[in-house]
XYZ file of C-alpha atoms in Angstrom:
566
model
C 71.201 -80.794 99.493
C 70.730 -77.109 101.050
C 74.438 -76.074 100.773
C 76.362 -72.974 102.206
C 77.867 -70.227 99.842
C 80.985 -71.123 100.679
C 80.225 -74.976 99.746
C 78.960 -73.463 96.321
C 82.119 -71.548 95.830
C 83.871 -74.490 96.950
C 82.432 -76.610 94.308
C 82.809 -73.892 91.011
C 86.476 -73.825 91.671
C 86.306 -77.600 91.572
C 84.798 -76.987 88.166
C 87.041 -75.027 86.964
C 90.085 -77.091 87.693
C 88.322 -80.227 86.090
C 88.352 -77.638 83.121
C 91.507 -76.887 83.031
C 92.660 -80.546 82.865
C 93.345 -80.571 86.662
C 91.871 -84.140 88.678
C 91.281 -82.671 91.689
C 91.343 -86.689 93.566
C 94.281 -88.256 91.441
C 94.731 -91.772 92.281
C 98.162 -92.108 91.835
C 100.529 -92.480 94.868
C 102.345 -89.572 96.387
C 105.839 -90.590 97.285
C 107.201 -88.147 100.432
C 110.455 -87.971 101.628
C 110.266 -86.162 104.730
C 107.272 -85.302 107.797
C 106.984 -81.842 109.367
C 109.009 -83.145 112.439
C 111.623 -85.321 110.520
C 112.762 -81.840 108.878
C 112.597 -79.795 111.916
C 114.662 -82.499 113.663
C 117.281 -82.628 110.856
C 116.950 -79.829 109.043
C 119.851 -78.696 106.498
C 119.520 -75.981 104.465
C 119.239 -76.243 100.833
C 118.167 -80.083 101.745
C 115.710 -80.828 98.252
C 112.454 -82.325 100.345
C 108.859 -83.433 99.302
C 106.463 -83.093 101.500
C 102.468 -83.327 101.908
C 99.353 -82.466 104.208
C 96.803 -80.054 104.626
C 97.030 -76.127 103.546
C 95.923 -74.541 106.832
C 96.602 -70.800 106.278
C 98.348 -68.686 104.001
C 99.572 -64.742 103.239
C 99.443 -64.021 99.799
C 101.340 -61.080 99.341
C 100.980 -60.435 95.336
C 103.981 -62.801 93.506
C 104.699 -64.627 96.795
C 102.814 -66.312 99.455
C 103.644 -67.696 103.027
C 101.610 -70.417 104.112
C 101.296 -73.332 106.528
C 101.164 -76.659 106.008
C 99.921 -79.388 108.417
C 100.300 -83.209 108.428
C 100.559 -86.295 111.046
C 103.536 -84.659 112.737
C 102.587 -80.897 112.640
C 102.792 -77.932 110.844
C 105.842 -76.043 108.501
C 106.009 -72.824 107.394
C 105.778 -72.825 103.190
C 106.886 -69.920 100.868
C 104.927 -69.901 97.490
C 106.786 -67.690 95.182
C 105.538 -67.097 91.436
C 108.492 -66.995 89.297
C 110.230 -70.007 91.811
C 107.043 -72.363 91.048
C 106.496 -71.107 87.087
C 109.708 -70.716 85.773
C 108.512 -70.128 82.010
C 106.035 -67.744 80.968
C 102.802 -69.711 81.592
C 101.619 -68.610 85.254
C 98.295 -70.211 85.387
C 99.496 -72.266 88.490
C 100.787 -69.885 90.693
C 98.276 -66.726 89.562
C 95.103 -69.393 89.178
C 95.449 -72.109 90.428
C 97.374 -71.249 93.804
C 95.697 -68.045 94.563
C 92.222 -68.617 93.249
C 91.461 -71.895 93.217
C 93.083 -73.546 96.459
C 91.625 -73.234 99.409
C 92.290 -73.649 102.968
C 92.028 -77.312 104.067
C 92.954 -78.783 100.711
C 95.178 -81.142 100.415
C 98.237 -80.732 98.426
C 102.007 -82.483 97.501
C 105.148 -79.910 98.140
C 108.531 -80.412 96.246
C 111.210 -77.622 97.287
C 114.258 -76.569 99.097
C 114.481 -75.904 102.800
C 115.891 -72.566 103.962
C 115.781 -70.070 107.272
C 113.985 -66.578 106.902
C 115.388 -63.488 108.105
C 113.521 -64.564 111.806
C 114.925 -67.811 112.139
C 111.881 -69.999 110.658
C 112.648 -73.275 108.926
C 110.522 -72.863 105.722
C 110.061 -75.029 102.210
C 110.767 -73.353 99.340
C 107.992 -74.190 97.023
C 109.697 -75.469 93.690
C 106.346 -77.476 92.679
C 103.098 -78.482 94.474
C 100.340 -80.865 93.000
C 96.829 -80.584 94.434
C 95.833 -83.902 95.729
C 92.320 -83.617 97.387
C 89.978 -80.462 96.863
C 88.049 -80.017 100.352
C 84.521 -78.790 99.196
C 83.310 -78.392 102.776
C 85.589 -75.745 104.716
C 86.975 -76.667 108.015
C 85.680 -74.344 111.148
C 89.323 -73.096 111.758
C 89.527 -70.541 115.025
C 90.537 -67.021 114.701
C 93.305 -65.124 116.602
C 92.868 -61.665 116.800
C 96.434 -59.471 116.824
C 95.997 -59.730 120.453
C 96.453 -63.355 120.198
C 93.053 -63.712 121.498
C 90.909 -66.965 120.079
C 87.479 -67.149 118.271
C 84.644 -69.441 116.746
C 87.195 -72.447 118.194
C 86.059 -75.528 117.237
C 85.289 -76.549 120.962
C 81.549 -77.580 121.312
C 81.834 -81.303 122.346
C 79.092 -82.427 120.324
C 80.337 -81.705 117.140
C 84.028 -82.286 118.479
C 82.926 -85.889 119.369
C 80.254 -86.373 116.254
C 83.022 -85.353 113.849
C 86.226 -86.459 115.367
C 87.688 -86.407 111.729
C 87.600 -82.377 111.925
C 88.030 -82.465 115.632
C 91.617 -83.890 114.677
C 92.565 -81.682 111.961
C 91.450 -78.648 113.545
C 92.605 -79.277 117.152
C 95.649 -81.707 116.731
C 96.375 -81.803 120.692
C 93.509 -84.023 120.467
C 95.589 -86.426 118.565
C 98.329 -86.609 121.750
C 95.491 -88.390 123.631
C 94.970 -91.435 120.859
C 98.815 -92.010 120.399
C 99.095 -92.071 124.362
C 96.363 -94.707 124.210
C 98.131 -96.888 121.671
C 101.691 -96.391 123.769
C 99.504 -97.753 126.660
C 98.275 -101.024 124.937
C 101.349 -101.559 123.524
C 102.929 -101.580 127.065
C 100.621 -103.728 128.326
C 101.267 -106.199 125.094
C 104.825 -105.883 125.920
C 104.478 -106.312 129.952
C 102.642 -109.608 129.036
C 104.935 -110.830 126.117
C 108.052 -110.778 128.136
C 106.219 -112.657 131.029
C 105.267 -115.365 128.488
C 101.610 -115.128 128.156
C 99.955 -115.456 124.994
C 97.225 -113.060 123.347
C 94.464 -114.992 122.244
C 90.699 -113.954 120.410
C 87.227 -114.828 121.744
C 83.751 -114.844 120.410
C 81.993 -111.267 120.315
C 78.704 -113.169 119.678
C 77.841 -115.419 122.655
C 75.097 -117.448 123.098
C 74.985 -117.137 126.815
C 76.224 -113.231 128.018
C 78.598 -114.703 130.824
C 81.528 -113.219 132.497
C 79.625 -110.254 134.565
C 76.650 -109.163 135.615
C 75.390 -106.479 133.378
C 72.690 -106.039 130.433
C 73.340 -107.367 127.130
C 72.450 -106.496 123.798
C 70.383 -108.767 122.384
C 70.366 -109.689 118.647
C 69.357 -112.730 116.053
C 70.880 -114.850 113.955
C 68.761 -115.777 110.755
C 70.075 -118.629 109.685
C 70.705 -120.485 112.986
C 67.199 -119.006 114.036
C 68.230 -118.444 117.438
C 69.023 -115.240 119.948
C 72.443 -113.906 120.205
C 74.018 -111.614 122.778
C 77.382 -108.964 122.450
C 79.476 -109.796 125.045
C 79.211 -108.408 128.180
C 83.062 -109.918 129.264
C 85.214 -112.713 128.048
C 86.016 -114.074 131.312
C 84.472 -117.819 131.324
C 86.175 -118.095 127.357
C 89.465 -117.066 128.495
C 89.274 -119.382 131.700
C 88.406 -122.342 129.094
C 92.007 -122.079 127.662
C 92.960 -122.488 131.392
C 91.271 -125.754 131.117
C 92.765 -126.702 127.564
C 96.239 -126.187 128.919
C 97.284 -122.642 128.729
C 99.113 -121.214 131.521
C 98.418 -117.760 130.798
C 96.116 -116.088 128.168
C 95.106 -112.418 127.475
C 93.199 -110.534 125.158
C 92.077 -106.662 124.573
C 88.343 -107.346 124.092
C 85.946 -104.808 122.757
C 82.708 -105.523 125.215
C 78.841 -103.947 125.137
C 76.853 -103.426 127.949
C 73.323 -102.388 127.421
C 73.201 -99.721 130.318
C 73.074 -95.745 131.300
C 75.474 -93.642 129.523
C 77.577 -90.981 131.014
C 81.489 -89.289 131.575
C 82.687 -92.486 132.589
C 80.209 -95.357 130.977
C 80.136 -95.990 126.708
C 77.895 -98.790 126.075
C 80.905 -99.798 123.668
C 84.033 -100.132 125.741
C 87.887 -101.992 125.540
C 88.823 -103.966 128.499
C 92.094 -106.521 129.233
C 91.231 -109.537 130.732
C 94.693 -111.871 131.892
C 94.531 -115.380 133.599
C 97.270 -117.263 134.734
C 97.553 -120.423 136.275
C 98.362 -121.594 139.418
C 98.145 -118.191 140.463
C 96.626 -116.343 143.313
C 94.577 -112.941 144.034
C 97.606 -112.009 146.464
C 99.990 -112.528 143.246
C 98.168 -110.718 140.976
C 97.676 -107.624 143.508
C 101.661 -107.801 142.802
C 101.744 -108.060 139.544
C 98.938 -105.229 138.678
C 100.618 -102.776 140.869
C 104.090 -103.526 138.356
C 102.264 -103.269 135.246
C 100.376 -100.263 135.827
C 103.587 -98.590 137.173
C 105.747 -99.366 133.815
C 102.187 -98.609 131.563
C 102.309 -95.412 133.129
C 105.949 -94.770 132.802
C 105.652 -95.802 128.886
C 102.678 -93.701 128.479
C 103.693 -90.505 130.370
C 107.583 -91.754 130.698
C 107.266 -90.836 134.922
C 105.308 -92.672 137.508
C 102.966 -89.663 138.101
C 99.710 -88.464 136.159
C 97.802 -85.717 136.734
C 93.977 -85.901 136.922
C 92.245 -82.900 138.145
C 93.032 -81.481 141.338
C 94.680 -84.851 142.075
C 98.656 -86.494 140.877
C 98.207 -90.155 141.388
C 101.413 -91.893 141.580
C 101.075 -95.302 140.436
C 104.050 -96.313 141.953
C 103.919 -99.836 143.034
C 102.872 -100.983 146.156
C 99.660 -99.867 146.845
C 97.575 -99.622 149.506
C 95.440 -102.695 150.836
C 91.906 -102.176 152.216
C 89.074 -104.861 153.104
C 85.637 -104.090 151.897
C 84.238 -104.785 155.505
C 86.965 -101.968 156.785
C 86.204 -99.273 154.072
C 82.328 -99.327 155.110
C 82.996 -99.373 158.663
C 85.068 -96.842 158.354
C 83.187 -94.338 156.242
C 79.692 -95.653 157.493
C 80.183 -96.837 161.149
C 78.166 -100.267 159.710
C 79.429 -103.623 160.228
C 78.331 -105.499 157.309
C 80.065 -109.020 158.610
C 77.056 -111.594 159.095
C 74.342 -109.183 158.489
C 71.360 -110.575 156.831
C 69.359 -109.320 153.616
C 66.806 -107.248 155.828
C 69.822 -105.606 157.936
C 71.398 -104.607 154.757
C 68.216 -103.144 153.257
C 67.355 -100.945 155.854
C 70.940 -99.636 156.387
C 70.881 -98.899 152.753
C 67.832 -97.023 152.893
C 68.503 -95.254 156.498
C 71.641 -93.561 154.963
C 69.526 -92.244 151.761
C 70.621 -94.988 149.102
C 67.703 -95.698 147.011
C 67.110 -99.489 147.250
C 64.155 -101.622 145.848
C 62.928 -105.202 146.524
C 64.986 -106.766 143.754
C 68.258 -106.389 144.940
C 69.886 -108.867 147.532
C 72.652 -109.118 149.396
C 75.445 -108.376 147.130
C 73.781 -105.459 145.381
C 73.235 -103.974 148.358
C 76.665 -103.994 149.805
C 77.505 -102.759 146.426
C 75.134 -99.779 146.817
C 76.388 -98.743 149.964
C 79.891 -99.042 149.080
C 79.510 -97.076 145.845
C 77.672 -94.462 147.487
C 79.827 -93.929 150.856
C 83.061 -95.189 150.311
C 84.396 -95.399 146.775
C 84.799 -91.850 146.110
C 86.980 -91.301 149.346
C 89.959 -93.272 147.296
C 92.132 -91.428 145.126
C 95.352 -92.958 145.334
C 95.805 -96.735 143.653
C 94.456 -98.505 146.377
C 93.519 -102.562 146.659
C 89.779 -103.285 147.771
C 90.049 -106.788 149.260
C 88.083 -109.654 150.525
C 84.623 -108.752 149.045
C 81.068 -110.761 150.230
C 80.576 -113.953 148.054
C 77.076 -112.449 147.187
C 78.875 -109.811 145.376
C 81.167 -112.714 143.762
C 80.039 -115.362 141.791
C 82.913 -116.503 139.894
C 85.273 -116.177 142.798
C 86.849 -118.457 145.449
C 85.635 -118.776 148.903
C 88.245 -116.561 150.876
C 90.787 -119.653 152.644
C 90.458 -118.279 156.461
C 87.420 -115.620 156.341
C 84.050 -116.845 156.345
C 81.435 -115.775 154.360
C 84.110 -113.757 151.437
C 85.916 -114.191 149.086
C 89.400 -113.925 147.413
C 88.574 -110.692 145.093
C 89.692 -107.231 144.493
C 88.941 -104.257 142.901
C 91.699 -101.138 142.157
C 89.766 -98.012 142.833
C 91.622 -94.342 141.360
C 90.207 -91.215 142.078
C 86.791 -93.090 143.116
C 86.348 -95.164 140.142
C 87.314 -98.641 139.715
C 89.293 -99.650 136.762
C 90.615 -103.004 137.849
C 88.824 -106.334 138.906
C 90.957 -109.508 140.021
C 89.765 -112.572 141.737
C 91.315 -116.143 142.701
C 88.876 -117.534 140.203
C 86.762 -120.132 141.463
C 87.075 -123.573 140.142
C 85.197 -125.795 141.934
C 82.275 -126.841 139.304
C 80.055 -128.067 141.834
C 80.252 -124.358 144.207
C 80.412 -122.749 140.843
C 76.848 -124.365 140.174
C 75.518 -123.254 143.286
C 76.350 -119.476 142.562
C 75.091 -119.575 139.090
C 71.659 -120.842 140.687
C 71.820 -118.302 143.212
C 72.307 -115.574 140.459
C 69.296 -117.306 138.131
C 67.043 -116.973 141.602
C 67.714 -112.909 141.697
C 67.135 -112.676 137.550
C 63.533 -114.390 138.740
C 63.153 -111.560 141.212
C 63.760 -108.668 138.788
C 67.532 -108.584 138.723
C 68.047 -108.042 135.017
C 71.926 -107.562 135.657
C 72.176 -111.009 137.308
C 74.482 -113.918 135.085
C 73.115 -116.477 132.846
C 73.807 -119.932 133.591
C 76.424 -121.320 131.270
C 76.179 -125.168 130.985
C 79.037 -125.574 128.391
C 81.467 -123.460 131.366
C 80.380 -125.846 134.069
C 80.969 -128.891 131.704
C 84.690 -127.252 131.008
C 85.179 -126.744 135.354
C 83.934 -130.361 135.252
C 87.458 -131.344 133.254
C 89.615 -129.118 135.692
C 90.860 -126.162 135.729
C 94.096 -125.476 137.495
C 94.222 -122.973 140.378
C 93.842 -119.886 138.905
C 94.215 -115.674 139.363
C 92.131 -113.564 136.619
C 92.148 -110.033 136.306
C 90.513 -107.410 134.345
C 91.370 -103.622 133.444
C 89.004 -101.288 131.785
C 91.210 -99.300 129.476
C 88.973 -96.493 128.698
C 89.187 -95.272 132.428
C 92.908 -96.341 132.935
C 93.631 -93.860 129.419
C 91.268 -91.260 131.224
C 93.518 -91.320 134.175
C 97.010 -91.485 132.432
C 95.815 -87.942 129.962
C 94.022 -85.756 132.417
C 90.848 -86.361 130.774
C 87.542 -86.528 132.723
C 85.494 -87.832 130.182
C 85.647 -91.358 128.539
C 84.320 -89.525 125.338
C 87.323 -88.189 125.094
C 89.587 -91.114 125.310
C 87.403 -92.684 122.281
C 87.688 -91.869 118.685
C 84.142 -92.574 117.870
C 81.939 -92.210 121.074
C 78.342 -93.773 121.209
C 76.231 -90.514 120.522
C 72.390 -89.854 120.130
C 71.360 -89.509 116.851
C 71.733 -86.453 114.569
C 69.236 -83.938 114.797
C 68.603 -82.971 110.894
C 66.554 -79.971 109.515
C 64.026 -80.892 107.552
C 64.815 -80.422 104.319
C 62.850 -77.424 102.287
C 62.120 -78.609 98.762
C 62.513 -75.644 96.411
C 60.843 -75.026 93.056
C 62.393 -73.077 90.411
C 59.933 -69.793 91.011
C 61.599 -69.694 94.503
C 65.380 -70.543 93.208
C 64.614 -67.060 90.795
C 63.937 -65.000 93.657
C 67.044 -66.119 95.987
C 68.991 -65.717 93.350
C 67.689 -61.772 92.626
C 68.111 -61.116 96.529
C 71.881 -62.710 96.642
C 72.767 -60.460 94.302
C 71.924 -57.573 96.357
C 73.451 -57.374 100.072
C 70.372 -54.547 101.687
C 66.500 -55.345 101.733
C 65.071 -54.870 98.206
C 61.890 -53.440 97.223
C 59.004 -56.055 96.771
C 57.899 -54.419 93.752
C 61.312 -54.725 92.278
C 62.076 -58.292 92.868
C 58.600 -59.276 91.738
C 59.390 -57.290 88.246
C 62.833 -58.394 87.890
C 61.407 -62.359 88.570
C 59.278 -61.974 85.779
C 56.734 -64.168 87.908
C 53.202 -64.379 86.746
C 51.107 -63.284 89.721
C 50.015 -66.630 90.583
C 53.546 -67.815 90.516
C 54.778 -64.726 92.352
C 52.264 -65.258 95.307
C 53.051 -69.150 95.483
C 56.897 -68.793 96.043
C 56.717 -65.988 98.166
C 54.407 -67.693 100.367
C 56.673 -70.854 100.431
C 60.028 -68.618 101.028
C 58.111 -66.954 103.714
C 56.378 -70.106 105.429
C 60.120 -71.735 105.329
C 61.783 -68.555 107.066
C 64.217 -68.276 103.935
C 62.669 -64.811 103.146
C 61.690 -61.999 105.663
C 59.097 -58.754 104.231
C 58.249 -55.624 105.800
C 56.593 -52.712 105.817
C 59.384 -49.488 106.039
C 57.298 -46.527 105.799
C 55.274 -46.247 102.816
C 57.248 -48.850 100.910
C 57.586 -53.059 101.236
C 60.915 -54.387 101.799
C 62.088 -58.305 101.340
C 65.266 -59.544 102.363
C 67.521 -62.823 102.298
C 67.074 -64.845 106.250
C 70.172 -66.177 106.912
């Protein structure tokens, strides 16, 4: 394992601590009495406190030092004074442990008293401290110059998403997004529970990936010797529970779709789905806008949120626009009664990429997505989808060829999808068979036929309305984050690129140690003499070092100089 100079030094400090009898990773619980937040909110001069956190900065001035401690609630200034900490003759804890063996990033526990400095800053006077965790890798902390300019900030998205644990430490404002994310889930749970609906869990591994049109991840169960799929949706299982007699069920589910990744899509995502018996999509529209208004207030304290250049108003009610009206408004084309070929020809004529595997539903979806979606900024219900796009939805009670379905659009993106659920088992079987025909034409997102779900419908499902909300996308809009990676603790990433490991022999290490002892390039002959290597070993070692770009040899005048490369 190749270590940086800083990592080597920290390991040496760890060894010294161990030799002094100090456990750098103690097992015993450390009982804190306050957090940085509670101290600031209930400050009392002279109060004794016990806190813990990371050492994030320090300014050592002889026998005194100001530092900053960071815990889960924020930062607070702490004051280390040698004679307050070491009241006897032995000053080791301050002179050696604090000044020389602790590092920025180390986790420590502090006992002390509260006071305010001459400039009025709330501070903890340290009476005793304890090392709780020694960090052996330095934090990538930003640097601030005298003018307040920030340099070397840890803001590279690739590193931030891959090393979220570092991101949360050095960019503590990132935590606010995830605090709000939890508030969003809690708000919805409260709203549903107060309405009398029941939270449930359904299988993640499924024998049939149903409930949506999407490409699934496939795995294999060894004991049963059968293929299984990671769920793309939990819809069909929740409807089974409505058949079984529950009047209202909901679930926050992890779903998985083996499709593309971009700023608004992650292969693993969280959805909320709720199904309520004896309701229809008109009732669900009113329920949805009340739910989102309530959630926005619980998350942000108001009904408005900022997203990019837009201010989104979540206050109910929301406009309702049919899909047919939207397409006609933004393209001038009326999709009513059009054949598959007519839709195909029109889509192609306006520059939309289409192919022969697409049925009417997918063609209409492409037209709407390309030409209409982006025009809806404020929350807007798009209603009455064509039947070809909605294989699990009831036919519209008055409009031929349409279904009782809506999607909620915000800033050009869909965040919710809802139906008057199809509960006619004969109609549902025909819809599934139409999906099977699309699959045979090459549509790898067409739905499977779930025969057990059909059997459940044959036992009778009451009139029901269901709603699904993309939780990751919703929190993006509530926290002004244009990328889904910003609202997931650990978004899916490509495998990390690692540099090939370079195996160094003892001879190479000897040469590098000599070069490390000097900041300036050295005479090649001097290095060779100090290494005391034979000619054959010297030639082999230097060849390996130069080949791996670890050292550089260059001619300067009549001399050959060798230097270590960074």
